[in-house]
Coordinates of C-alpha atoms in Angstrom, one line a residue:
Chain J
M1 CA 117.1 23.7 72.3
N2 CA 119.6 23.9 69.5
A3 CA 119.3 22.6 65.8
A4 CA 120.8 19.2 66.6
T5 CA 118.9 18.4 69.6
A6 CA 115.6 19.6 67.7
S7 CA 116.3 17.2 65.0
R8 CA 117.1 14.4 67.2
A9 CA 113.7 15.1 69.0
R10 CA 111.8 14.7 65.7
G11 CA 113.0 11.4 64.6
R12 CA 115.7 8.8 64.6
G13 CA 118.7 9.5 62.3
A14 CA 118.7 11.8 59.4
L15 CA 115.2 11.1 57.9
P16 CA 112.5 12.8 59.9
G17 CA 109.2 11.0 60.0
L18 CA 110.8 7.6 59.0
G19 CA 108.3 5.7 60.9
L20 CA 105.3 7.2 59.2
T21 CA 106.7 7.0 55.5
L22 CA 107.9 3.4 56.2
G23 CA 104.5 2.5 57.3
M24 CA 102.7 4.0 54.4
T25 CA 105.3 2.3 51.9
L26 CA 104.9 -1.0 53.4
A27 CA 101.0 -0.8 53.3
W28 CA 101.3 0.2 49.7
V29 CA 103.6 -2.6 48.8
S30 CA 101.4 -5.0 50.5
L31 CA 98.4 -4.0 48.7
I32 CA 99.9 -3.9 45.3
V33 CA 102.2 -7.0 45.5
L34 CA 101.3 -9.2 48.6
L35 CA 97.7 -9.2 48.3
P36 CA 97.4 -10.6 44.7
L37 CA 100.1 -13.3 45.7
A38 CA 98.3 -14.2 48.7
A39 CA 95.1 -14.6 46.7
L40 CA 97.0 -16.9 44.2
A41 CA 98.4 -18.8 47.1
A42 CA 95.1 -19.4 48.6
R43 CA 93.2 -20.4 45.5
P44 CA 94.6 -24.0 44.7
W45 CA 93.6 -25.3 48.2
Q46 CA 90.0 -25.4 47.1
L47 CA 90.9 -28.6 45.3
G48 CA 92.3 -30.0 48.5
L49 CA 95.9 -31.4 48.7
A50 CA 95.3 -34.5 46.7
G51 CA 93.7 -32.2 44.0
V52 CA 96.6 -30.0 43.8
W53 CA 99.1 -32.9 43.7
H54 CA 97.0 -34.7 41.0
S55 CA 96.9 -31.3 39.1
L56 CA 100.7 -31.0 39.1
A57 CA 101.8 -34.5 38.9
D58 CA 100.9 -34.6 35.2
P59 CA 103.7 -35.4 32.6
R60 CA 102.3 -32.5 30.6
V61 CA 102.6 -30.0 33.5
L62 CA 106.1 -31.3 34.2
A63 CA 107.1 -31.0 30.6
S64 CA 105.7 -27.5 30.3
L65 CA 107.6 -26.4 33.4
R66 CA 110.8 -28.0 31.9
V67 CA 110.1 -26.1 28.8
S68 CA 109.5 -22.6 30.5
F69 CA 112.3 -22.8 33.0
G70 CA 114.9 -24.6 30.7
A71 CA 114.3 -22.0 27.7
A72 CA 114.5 -19.2 30.2
L73 CA 117.8 -20.5 31.7
A74 CA 119.3 -21.1 28.2
A75 CA 118.0 -17.7 27.1
S76 CA 119.4 -15.8 30.2
L77 CA 122.8 -17.6 30.0
L78 CA 123.0 -16.6 26.2
D79 CA 122.1 -13.1 27.1
L80 CA 125.0 -12.7 29.6
P81 CA 127.9 -12.6 27.0
L82 CA 125.8 -10.8 24.5
G83 CA 124.7 -8.1 27.1
L84 CA 128.1 -7.8 28.3
L85 CA 129.5 -7.3 24.9
L86 CA 126.9 -4.7 24.2
A87 CA 127.5 -2.9 27.4
W88 CA 131.3 -2.9 26.9
V89 CA 130.9 -1.3 23.4
L90 CA 128.5 1.3 24.6
V91 CA 130.7 2.3 27.4
R92 CA 134.2 2.1 26.1
Y93 CA 133.8 3.2 22.4
R94 CA 132.6 6.3 20.6
F95 CA 131.1 5.7 17.2
P96 CA 128.6 7.6 14.9
G97 CA 125.1 6.5 16.0
R98 CA 125.8 5.5 19.6
P99 CA 122.9 7.5 21.2
A100 CA 120.5 5.5 18.7
V101 CA 121.9 2.2 19.5
D102 CA 121.7 3.1 23.2
A103 CA 118.0 3.9 22.8
M104 CA 117.4 0.7 20.6
I105 CA 118.8 -1.5 23.6
D106 CA 115.5 -0.5 25.5
L107 CA 113.3 -1.5 22.6
P108 CA 112.4 -5.0 24.1
F109 CA 111.0 -3.0 27.1
A110 CA 109.0 -0.6 25.1
L111 CA 107.7 -3.0 22.5
P112 CA 104.4 -4.8 23.5
T113 CA 105.3 -8.4 23.8
A114 CA 102.7 -9.6 21.3
V115 CA 104.1 -7.4 18.7
A116 CA 107.6 -8.7 19.5
G117 CA 106.3 -12.2 19.1
I118 CA 104.7 -11.8 15.8
T119 CA 107.8 -10.0 14.4
L120 CA 110.1 -12.7 15.7
T121 CA 107.9 -15.3 14.2
A122 CA 107.8 -13.5 10.7
L123 CA 111.6 -13.3 11.0
Y124 CA 112.3 -16.9 12.0
G125 CA 109.3 -18.4 10.1
P126 CA 110.1 -20.9 7.3
N127 CA 109.8 -18.1 4.7
G128 CA 111.2 -15.2 6.9
W129 CA 114.4 -13.2 6.3
L130 CA 116.4 -15.5 8.8
G131 CA 114.4 -18.5 9.0
A132 CA 114.6 -19.3 5.3
P133 CA 118.4 -19.4 5.1
L134 CA 118.4 -21.2 8.4
A135 CA 116.0 -23.8 7.1
A136 CA 118.2 -24.3 4.0
L137 CA 120.9 -25.2 6.4
G138 CA 118.5 -27.7 8.2
V139 CA 118.1 -25.6 11.3
K140 CA 114.3 -25.0 12.2
V141 CA 113.8 -22.1 14.6
A142 CA 110.2 -21.1 14.7
Y143 CA 107.7 -23.6 16.3
T144 CA 110.5 -25.4 18.2
P145 CA 112.0 -24.9 21.7
L146 CA 114.8 -23.1 19.9
G147 CA 112.3 -20.5 18.7
I148 CA 111.2 -19.9 22.3
V149 CA 114.9 -19.4 23.3
A150 CA 115.3 -16.8 20.6
A151 CA 112.3 -14.8 21.8
L152 CA 113.4 -14.9 25.4
V153 CA 116.9 -13.8 24.3
F154 CA 115.5 -10.8 22.7
V155 CA 113.3 -9.9 25.7
G156 CA 115.9 -10.4 28.4
L157 CA 118.8 -8.7 26.7
P158 CA 118.1 -5.1 28.1
F159 CA 118.4 -6.3 31.6
V160 CA 122.0 -7.6 31.3
V161 CA 123.1 -4.5 29.4
R162 CA 121.5 -2.0 31.7
T163 CA 122.8 -3.6 34.9
A164 CA 126.4 -4.1 33.4
E165 CA 126.6 -0.5 32.1
P166 CA 126.9 1.5 35.3
V167 CA 129.4 -0.8 36.8
L168 CA 131.6 -0.7 33.6
R169 CA 131.2 3.2 33.6
A170 CA 132.2 3.5 37.2
F171 CA 135.2 1.1 36.8
P172 CA 138.3 3.2 37.6
A173 CA 140.8 3.3 34.7
E174 CA 143.7 3.3 37.0
I175 CA 143.2 -0.3 38.0
E176 CA 143.4 -1.5 34.4
E177 CA 146.4 0.8 33.8
S178 CA 148.2 -0.5 36.8
A179 CA 147.5 -4.1 35.7
E180 CA 149.1 -3.3 32.4
T181 CA 152.1 -1.6 33.9
L182 CA 152.6 -4.8 36.0
G183 CA 152.6 -6.8 32.8
A184 CA 149.2 -8.3 32.6
R185 CA 148.0 -9.1 29.0
P186 CA 144.7 -7.7 27.9
W187 CA 143.1 -11.2 28.3
Q188 CA 144.4 -11.8 31.8
T189 CA 143.2 -8.1 32.8
A190 CA 139.8 -9.0 31.6
R191 CA 139.6 -12.4 33.3
R192 CA 141.3 -11.4 36.5
I193 CA 140.3 -7.9 37.1
I194 CA 137.2 -6.8 35.2
L195 CA 135.1 -9.8 35.2
P196 CA 135.2 -10.4 38.9
A197 CA 134.3 -6.7 39.6
L198 CA 131.3 -7.2 37.0
A199 CA 130.2 -10.5 38.6
P200 CA 127.5 -9.1 40.9
A201 CA 126.1 -6.9 38.3
L202 CA 126.0 -9.7 35.8
L203 CA 124.4 -11.9 38.3
T204 CA 121.6 -9.4 38.9
G205 CA 121.1 -9.0 35.2
L206 CA 120.9 -12.8 34.9
G207 CA 118.5 -13.0 37.7
L208 CA 116.3 -10.2 36.1
A209 CA 116.4 -11.6 32.7
F210 CA 115.5 -15.2 34.0
A211 CA 112.7 -13.9 36.0
R212 CA 111.2 -12.0 33.0
A213 CA 111.9 -15.0 30.7
V214 CA 110.1 -17.6 32.9
G215 CA 106.7 -15.9 32.8
E216 CA 106.7 -14.7 29.3
Y217 CA 103.5 -15.3 27.3
G218 CA 103.0 -12.8 24.6
S219 CA 106.4 -13.0 22.8
V220 CA 106.5 -16.7 23.1
I221 CA 103.1 -17.9 22.1
F222 CA 103.4 -17.2 18.4
I223 CA 106.9 -18.5 17.8
A224 CA 106.4 -21.6 20.0
G225 CA 104.9 -24.6 18.3
N226 CA 102.7 -25.1 21.5
M227 CA 103.0 -28.9 20.9
P228 CA 102.2 -30.6 24.2
M229 CA 105.4 -32.1 25.7
V230 CA 107.6 -30.5 23.3
S231 CA 107.2 -26.8 23.0
E232 CA 104.3 -25.8 25.3
V233 CA 105.2 -23.2 27.9
A234 CA 103.6 -23.3 31.5
P235 CA 101.8 -19.9 31.0
L236 CA 99.9 -21.5 27.9
L237 CA 99.0 -24.5 30.2
I238 CA 97.5 -21.9 32.7
V239 CA 95.5 -20.3 30.1
I240 CA 94.4 -23.6 28.9
R241 CA 93.2 -24.6 32.4
L242 CA 91.2 -21.4 32.7
Q243 CA 89.7 -22.1 29.3
Q244 CA 88.4 -25.3 31.0
F245 CA 87.0 -23.1 33.7
D246 CA 89.4 -25.1 36.1
Y247 CA 90.4 -22.0 38.1
G248 CA 92.0 -24.3 41.0
G249 CA 94.1 -26.1 38.4
A250 CA 95.3 -22.9 36.9
A251 CA 96.1 -21.4 40.3
S252 CA 98.0 -24.4 41.4
L253 CA 100.2 -24.4 38.3
G254 CA 100.7 -20.6 39.0
L255 CA 101.6 -21.2 42.6
A256 CA 104.1 -23.9 41.4
M257 CA 105.8 -21.4 39.0
L258 CA 105.9 -18.8 41.7
A259 CA 107.5 -21.2 44.2
A260 CA 110.0 -22.4 41.6
S261 CA 110.9 -18.8 40.5
F262 CA 111.4 -17.7 44.1
G263 CA 113.7 -20.7 44.6
C264 CA 115.7 -19.7 41.5
L265 CA 116.0 -16.2 42.4
C266 CA 117.2 -17.0 46.0
L267 CA 119.8 -19.0 44.4
V268 CA 120.9 -16.2 42.2
A269 CA 120.9 -13.9 45.1
G270 CA 123.1 -16.4 47.2
L271 CA 125.6 -16.6 44.3
R272 CA 125.8 -12.9 44.0
R273 CA 126.4 -12.4 47.7
A274 CA 129.2 -15.1 47.4
V275 CA 131.0 -13.1 44.6
T276 CA 130.4 -9.7 46.1
P277 CA 133.8 -8.7 47.7
A278 CA 133.2 -7.8 51.4
V279 CA 133.2 -4.3 52.4
R280 CA 135.9 -3.5 54.6
Chain P
M1 CA 87.2 29.5 54.3
K2 CA 87.0 25.8 54.1
R3 CA 83.2 25.6 54.4
R4 CA 82.7 28.2 51.5
V5 CA 85.1 26.2 49.2
F6 CA 83.0 23.1 49.9
A7 CA 79.7 24.8 49.5
A8 CA 80.8 26.2 46.2
A9 CA 82.0 22.8 45.1
L10 CA 78.8 20.9 45.8
P11 CA 76.8 22.2 43.1
A12 CA 79.7 21.7 40.7
V13 CA 79.7 18.2 41.7
A14 CA 76.1 17.5 41.5
A15 CA 76.2 19.0 38.1
A16 CA 78.9 16.8 36.9
L17 CA 77.2 13.6 38.3
A18 CA 73.9 14.7 36.7
W19 CA 75.8 15.2 33.2
T20 CA 77.4 11.8 33.3
R21 CA 74.0 10.1 34.4
A22 CA 72.4 11.8 31.3
A23 CA 75.3 10.9 29.1
R24 CA 74.9 7.2 30.1
A25 CA 71.2 7.5 29.5
A26 CA 72.0 7.2 25.6
T27 CA 71.4 3.6 25.4
A28 CA 74.4 1.4 24.8
L29 CA 74.4 -2.3 23.9
L30 CA 77.3 -4.7 24.3
N31 CA 77.6 -7.7 22.1
V32 CA 80.3 -10.0 23.2
S33 CA 81.2 -12.2 20.2
Y34 CA 83.8 -14.9 19.0
D35 CA 86.8 -14.1 16.8
P36 CA 85.6 -14.4 13.2
T37 CA 82.6 -12.1 13.4
R38 CA 84.4 -8.8 13.3
E39 CA 83.4 -7.8 9.8
L40 CA 79.9 -9.3 10.3
Y41 CA 78.9 -7.4 13.3
R42 CA 80.4 -4.2 12.1
D43 CA 77.6 -4.2 9.4
I44 CA 74.9 -5.6 11.5
D45 CA 75.4 -3.1 14.4
R46 CA 75.3 -0.2 11.8
Q47 CA 72.2 -1.7 10.3
F48 CA 70.4 -2.3 13.3
A49 CA 71.3 1.1 14.9
A50 CA 69.7 2.6 11.9
D51 CA 66.7 0.4 11.9
W52 CA 66.0 1.0 15.6
Q53 CA 66.3 4.8 15.2
A54 CA 63.9 4.7 12.3
R55 CA 61.2 2.6 14.2
S56 CA 61.6 4.1 17.6
G57 CA 63.4 7.5 17.1
E58 CA 65.9 6.6 19.9
A59 CA 69.7 6.7 19.3
V60 CA 71.6 3.6 20.3
A61 CA 75.2 2.8 20.6
I62 CA 76.1 -0.8 19.7
R63 CA 79.5 -2.1 20.5
T64 CA 80.8 -5.6 19.6
A65 CA 83.8 -7.2 21.4
N66 CA 85.6 -9.9 19.7
G67 CA 87.9 -12.5 21.1
G68 CA 88.3 -16.3 21.6
S69 CA 84.9 -17.9 22.6
G70 CA 86.1 -19.4 25.8
A71 CA 87.9 -16.3 26.8
Q72 CA 85.0 -14.0 26.1
A73 CA 82.7 -16.4 28.1
R74 CA 85.2 -16.2 31.1
A75 CA 85.2 -12.4 30.8
V76 CA 81.6 -12.2 30.9
L77 CA 81.7 -14.7 34.0
D78 CA 84.1 -12.3 35.6
G79 CA 81.8 -9.3 35.2
L80 CA 81.9 -7.9 31.7
Q81 CA 78.5 -6.3 31.4
A82 CA 77.5 -8.0 28.0
D83 CA 73.9 -7.6 27.1
V84 CA 74.1 -10.1 24.4
V85 CA 76.5 -13.0 23.7
T86 CA 77.1 -14.4 20.3
L87 CA 79.5 -17.1 20.9
A88 CA 81.2 -20.1 18.9
L89 CA 79.6 -22.9 20.7
A90 CA 76.7 -23.6 23.1
Y91 CA 79.0 -25.1 25.6
D92 CA 80.4 -21.6 26.5
I93 CA 76.9 -20.0 26.9
D94 CA 76.0 -23.0 29.0
A95 CA 78.7 -22.0 31.4
L96 CA 77.3 -18.8 31.7
A97 CA 73.9 -20.4 32.2
A98 CA 75.4 -22.7 35.0
R99 CA 76.5 -19.5 36.9
G100 CA 72.9 -18.1 36.8
L101 CA 73.7 -15.3 34.2
L102 CA 70.9 -16.6 32.0
A103 CA 68.1 -19.1 32.1
T104 CA 69.2 -22.7 31.5
D105 CA 66.7 -23.1 28.9
W106 CA 68.2 -20.3 26.8
Q107 CA 68.7 -22.3 23.6
S108 CA 64.9 -22.8 23.0
R109 CA 64.0 -19.2 23.3
L110 CA 65.0 -18.3 19.7
P111 CA 64.4 -20.1 16.6
D112 CA 66.6 -22.9 15.2
N113 CA 68.4 -23.7 18.5
S114 CA 69.2 -19.8 18.9
T115 CA 71.4 -20.1 15.9
P116 CA 70.5 -17.4 13.2
Y117 CA 73.5 -18.5 11.1
T118 CA 75.6 -21.8 10.7
S119 CA 78.9 -22.6 9.2
T120 CA 80.7 -25.6 8.6
I121 CA 84.2 -27.0 8.6
V122 CA 86.1 -27.1 5.2
F123 CA 89.7 -27.6 4.2
L124 CA 91.7 -24.5 2.7
V125 CA 94.6 -25.7 0.5
R126 CA 97.1 -23.9 -1.7
K127 CA 96.0 -23.1 -5.3
G128 CA 95.8 -26.1 -7.5
N129 CA 95.7 -28.5 -4.5
P130 CA 99.1 -29.6 -5.2
K131 CA 99.0 -32.4 -2.4
G132 CA 95.7 -33.7 -3.7
V133 CA 93.6 -33.4 -0.5
H134 CA 90.0 -34.2 -1.2
D135 CA 88.7 -35.7 1.9
W136 CA 89.5 -36.7 5.4
P137 CA 91.7 -39.7 4.7
D138 CA 94.0 -37.7 2.5
L139 CA 94.7 -35.5 5.8
I140 CA 96.8 -38.4 7.4
R141 CA 98.8 -39.2 4.3
P142 CA 102.7 -38.9 4.9
G143 CA 104.0 -35.6 3.8
V144 CA 100.6 -33.7 4.5
A145 CA 100.9 -31.0 7.1
V146 CA 97.6 -30.0 8.6
I147 CA 97.0 -26.6 10.4
T148 CA 94.5 -26.4 13.2
P149 CA 94.3 -24.4 16.3
N150 CA 94.4 -25.9 19.7
P151 CA 91.1 -27.5 20.8
K152 CA 91.8 -26.6 24.4
T153 CA 91.8 -22.8 23.6
S154 CA 89.9 -22.4 20.4
G155 CA 86.2 -22.9 19.9
G156 CA 86.8 -23.2 16.2
A157 CA 89.3 -26.1 16.8
R158 CA 86.8 -27.9 18.6
W159 CA 84.4 -27.8 15.8
N160 CA 87.4 -29.1 13.5
Y161 CA 88.2 -31.9 15.9
L162 CA 84.7 -33.1 16.3
A163 CA 84.1 -32.9 12.5
A164 CA 87.0 -35.2 12.1
W165 CA 85.7 -37.5 15.0
G166 CA 82.2 -37.6 13.6
W167 CA 83.4 -38.5 10.1
A168 CA 85.7 -41.2 11.5
L169 CA 82.9 -42.7 13.5
R170 CA 80.4 -42.7 10.5
R171 CA 82.7 -44.0 7.8
P172 CA 82.1 -47.6 6.6
G173 CA 83.8 -49.7 9.3
G174 CA 84.0 -46.8 11.7
S175 CA 84.3 -47.4 15.3
E176 CA 85.3 -45.6 18.6
E177 CA 88.9 -47.2 18.6
G178 CA 89.2 -46.4 14.7
A179 CA 88.1 -42.9 15.3
Q180 CA 90.7 -42.4 18.1
A181 CA 93.4 -44.0 15.9
Y182 CA 92.4 -41.4 13.1
L183 CA 92.6 -38.4 15.4
A184 CA 95.9 -39.3 16.8
S185 CA 97.2 -39.8 13.3
L186 CA 95.6 -36.5 12.4
F187 CA 97.3 -34.5 15.1
R188 CA 100.6 -36.1 14.3
Q189 CA 100.4 -34.2 11.1
V190 CA 100.1 -30.8 12.8
P191 CA 103.3 -28.8 13.2
V192 CA 102.0 -26.0 15.3
L193 CA 99.0 -25.4 17.6
D194 CA 97.9 -21.8 17.4
T195 CA 95.8 -20.7 20.3
G196 CA 93.0 -19.2 18.1
A197 CA 91.3 -19.7 14.7
R198 CA 92.7 -16.4 13.3
G199 CA 96.2 -17.3 14.5
A200 CA 95.7 -20.6 12.5
T201 CA 94.7 -18.8 9.6
N202 CA 97.5 -16.5 9.8
S203 CA 100.0 -19.4 10.1
F204 CA 98.7 -20.9 7.0
V205 CA 98.1 -17.8 4.9
Q206 CA 101.0 -15.4 6.0
R207 CA 103.6 -17.9 7.3
G208 CA 103.0 -20.4 4.6
L209 CA 102.9 -23.3 7.0
G210 CA 101.2 -26.6 6.3
D211 CA 99.4 -27.9 3.2
V212 CA 95.9 -27.7 4.3
L213 CA 94.1 -25.7 6.9
L214 CA 90.9 -26.9 8.8
A215 CA 88.8 -23.8 9.2
W216 CA 85.4 -22.5 9.6
E217 CA 83.8 -22.1 6.0
N218 CA 83.4 -18.3 6.6
E219 CA 87.1 -18.0 7.5
A220 CA 88.1 -19.9 4.5
L221 CA 85.8 -17.8 2.2
L222 CA 87.1 -14.5 3.8
A223 CA 90.7 -15.5 3.4
R224 CA 90.2 -16.3 -0.2
D225 CA 88.4 -12.9 -0.5
E226 CA 91.1 -10.9 1.2
I227 CA 94.2 -12.7 -0.2
G228 CA 92.8 -13.4 -3.7
H229 CA 91.1 -16.2 -5.5
D230 CA 94.2 -17.3 -7.2
A231 CA 96.0 -18.2 -3.8
F232 CA 93.9 -20.8 -2.4
D233 CA 91.2 -23.4 -3.0
I234 CA 88.3 -24.6 -0.8
V235 CA 87.7 -28.3 -0.6
Y236 CA 84.6 -29.5 0.8
P237 CA 85.0 -33.0 2.5
S238 CA 82.4 -35.7 1.8
L239 CA 80.9 -35.4 5.3
T240 CA 81.3 -32.7 7.7
I241 CA 79.9 -31.0 10.9
L242 CA 77.2 -28.5 11.0
A243 CA 78.7 -25.7 13.2
E244 CA 76.0 -23.8 15.1
P245 CA 77.3 -20.6 16.9
P246 CA 74.4 -19.6 19.2
V247 CA 73.3 -16.3 20.3
A248 CA 71.5 -15.3 23.6
V249 CA 70.5 -12.4 25.8
V250 CA 72.2 -12.3 29.2
D251 CA 69.2 -12.0 31.5
S252 CA 71.1 -10.7 34.6
V253 CA 72.7 -7.9 32.6
V254 CA 69.7 -6.5 30.7
D255 CA 67.4 -6.8 33.8
K256 CA 69.9 -4.6 35.7
K257 CA 70.5 -2.1 32.9
G258 CA 66.9 -2.2 31.6
T259 CA 67.9 -3.0 28.0
R260 CA 65.9 -6.1 27.6
A261 CA 63.7 -4.9 24.9
L262 CA 66.6 -3.6 22.7
A263 CA 68.7 -6.7 23.2
E264 CA 65.7 -9.0 22.2
A265 CA 65.2 -6.7 19.2
Y266 CA 69.0 -7.0 18.2
L267 CA 68.8 -10.7 18.2
A268 CA 65.5 -10.7 16.4
F269 CA 67.0 -8.5 13.7
L270 CA 69.5 -11.3 13.1
Y271 CA 66.6 -13.4 11.8
T272 CA 65.0 -10.7 9.6
P273 CA 65.5 -10.9 5.8
A274 CA 67.7 -7.8 6.0
G275 CA 69.9 -9.4 8.7
Q276 CA 70.1 -12.7 7.0
E277 CA 71.2 -11.0 3.8
T278 CA 74.0 -9.3 5.6
I279 CA 74.9 -12.7 7.2
A280 CA 75.0 -14.3 3.8
R281 CA 77.3 -11.5 2.5
H282 CA 79.7 -12.3 5.2
H283 CA 80.0 -15.9 4.3
F284 CA 77.9 -17.4 7.0
R285 CA 75.2 -19.7 6.0
P286 CA 71.7 -18.0 6.5
R287 CA 68.9 -19.9 8.0
D288 CA 66.4 -18.2 5.8
K289 CA 65.5 -20.5 2.9
A290 CA 64.9 -17.4 0.4
V291 CA 68.3 -15.8 1.2
A292 CA 70.1 -19.1 1.1
A293 CA 68.6 -19.8 -2.3
R294 CA 69.8 -16.4 -3.7
H295 CA 73.5 -17.3 -2.4
A296 CA 73.4 -20.9 -3.4
A297 CA 76.4 -20.4 -5.6
E298 CA 78.6 -19.5 -2.8
F299 CA 77.4 -22.2 -0.3
P300 CA 77.4 -25.6 -2.1
A301 CA 75.1 -28.4 -0.7
I302 CA 77.0 -30.4 1.8
E303 CA 76.3 -33.6 3.9
T304 CA 76.4 -32.7 7.5
F305 CA 75.8 -34.2 11.0
D306 CA 75.3 -31.9 14.1
I307 CA 76.5 -31.8 17.6
A308 CA 73.2 -33.4 18.9
S309 CA 74.1 -36.6 17.1
L310 CA 77.4 -36.7 18.9
G311 CA 75.5 -36.5 22.3
G312 CA 75.7 -32.7 22.9
W313 CA 78.4 -30.3 24.0
R314 CA 78.6 -31.2 27.6
A315 CA 79.2 -35.0 26.8
A316 CA 81.7 -33.9 23.9
Q317 CA 83.5 -31.6 26.3
A318 CA 83.6 -34.1 29.0
R319 CA 84.9 -36.9 26.7
H320 CA 87.3 -35.2 24.5
F321 CA 88.5 -31.8 25.8
A322 CA 88.5 -32.1 29.5
D323 CA 91.7 -32.8 31.3
G324 CA 92.7 -36.4 30.7
G325 CA 90.2 -36.5 27.9
L326 CA 90.7 -38.2 24.5
F327 CA 92.6 -35.0 23.2
D328 CA 95.1 -35.1 26.0
R329 CA 95.6 -38.8 25.6
I330 CA 96.9 -38.2 21.9
Y331 CA 99.8 -36.5 23.5
T332 CA 100.3 -38.3 26.7
P333 CA 99.1 -41.8 25.8
G334 CA 100.2 -43.3 29.2
R335 CA 97.4 -41.4 31.2

């Protein structure tokens, strides 16, 4: 038996032992991810269908979901141009301190969310460095939904930067150069050539930033006013229900958030597939 | 070869197990407490450990964990091995009793409803009291911003709310409808609802939000001590609530760990003159009359009512703080 037949006899394709490793990986993923999700999905039904409906059809619950998802959407949409700009500068330009800026992009990942929240509150509060001049202009950031968006922009920025960077880096310079030789102005090149190529990566970044922003608690809880119906986020409402030992109610709200987030992420994935050029 | 390795490993493993068992034998006590008692129990734990060592020669390691009262109760329900709980309100300990972690008559086991120290709800205002806040009606004047935490997540906030409620009921011409209207007006003056009492204190003190902070008396005195007497004034309202944060031994845990004698001695220490003196030093009102007399300058006489006169915690929780209760209806009047 020569080497080729021997490897074929060991397993399908180039990866020997694929069956075993795939099985182990699936088992591990199930344990870590699916089991807790299944537990969450099973919890609310203790209350019965009517109980779950009553628990969710509360104007306060709906307002909190609006605040959470609305702020997350606004923040991730704001992150798109900001993140793209940052990624562009990091990839296309050389300047002193570039490695430092590059490392600082990852700070929102590294910083504990509570620290981020307290710092942002100190910054945007009525006597903070940014909050005081803004208050003089009549703009209140802290303790309003605007503050929530500010915190979520901070938290979601690295996602957009880090997903756009590799695509920008790998973008062949020849394409831009040929567009220039064919008479395209820089703005046309950007709109017609570069942005469509970046679109899938940007949508991935958007999806990631949105997913992170929707469930944020630590960085939001200090800067939000937590006023019911106005600036109360859904994770806080879950904590409030736990505080009342209403585990079923908390789980039903968690399940609602899970379902809504899943729907949004499916939407983003569909959009991404639509803008990805077909592989010939 | 494999058998030899296993045989060699066995005594090593046995020795390791025996060593860890011996290490655990140095008795440890866990006190699960609410937020403002960090400084208090740091001193109490040190004093009690020295006292116990002197009396019985045994070295003990006392740990106190602080957090929001409700969150702490939930942690104990979920399995945190607390020998002793010292929480903000009896309702949280009742929740533990309902699950069988301690006897339902726990509150009668120690003197004074199992509360070795009390506190009350006061107003903390900026120095000089620029907005002229002297009593409850001043809180709902236009232009006065009131800081209080969220009663749904903070034990201290529930005491604040019930103090306001009780006063509104007892004022001349007071009624249930009047009290509800008063509380609705009060919460309209609140710009931000922090999740905990310390968070609210920080919003008032560090962020400079609001004109008056509704706070535990011990928190207000601590804030004044830490920040300085020239930053804040403490205003005592005409009528306020007697806040009784109770203490209890968690039967199921101490019976399993065999630390009942130690846990009961720990709680009994809080009632001794030495314990009461430490309590008074940390701005909590002591139950011991002699110690209270010595600190009378710090704790002015106040007129109070207690939670029993409002029907007890279970009734108050169901009426005000449960889903769809009076507090919810302030924000969603339709329901």
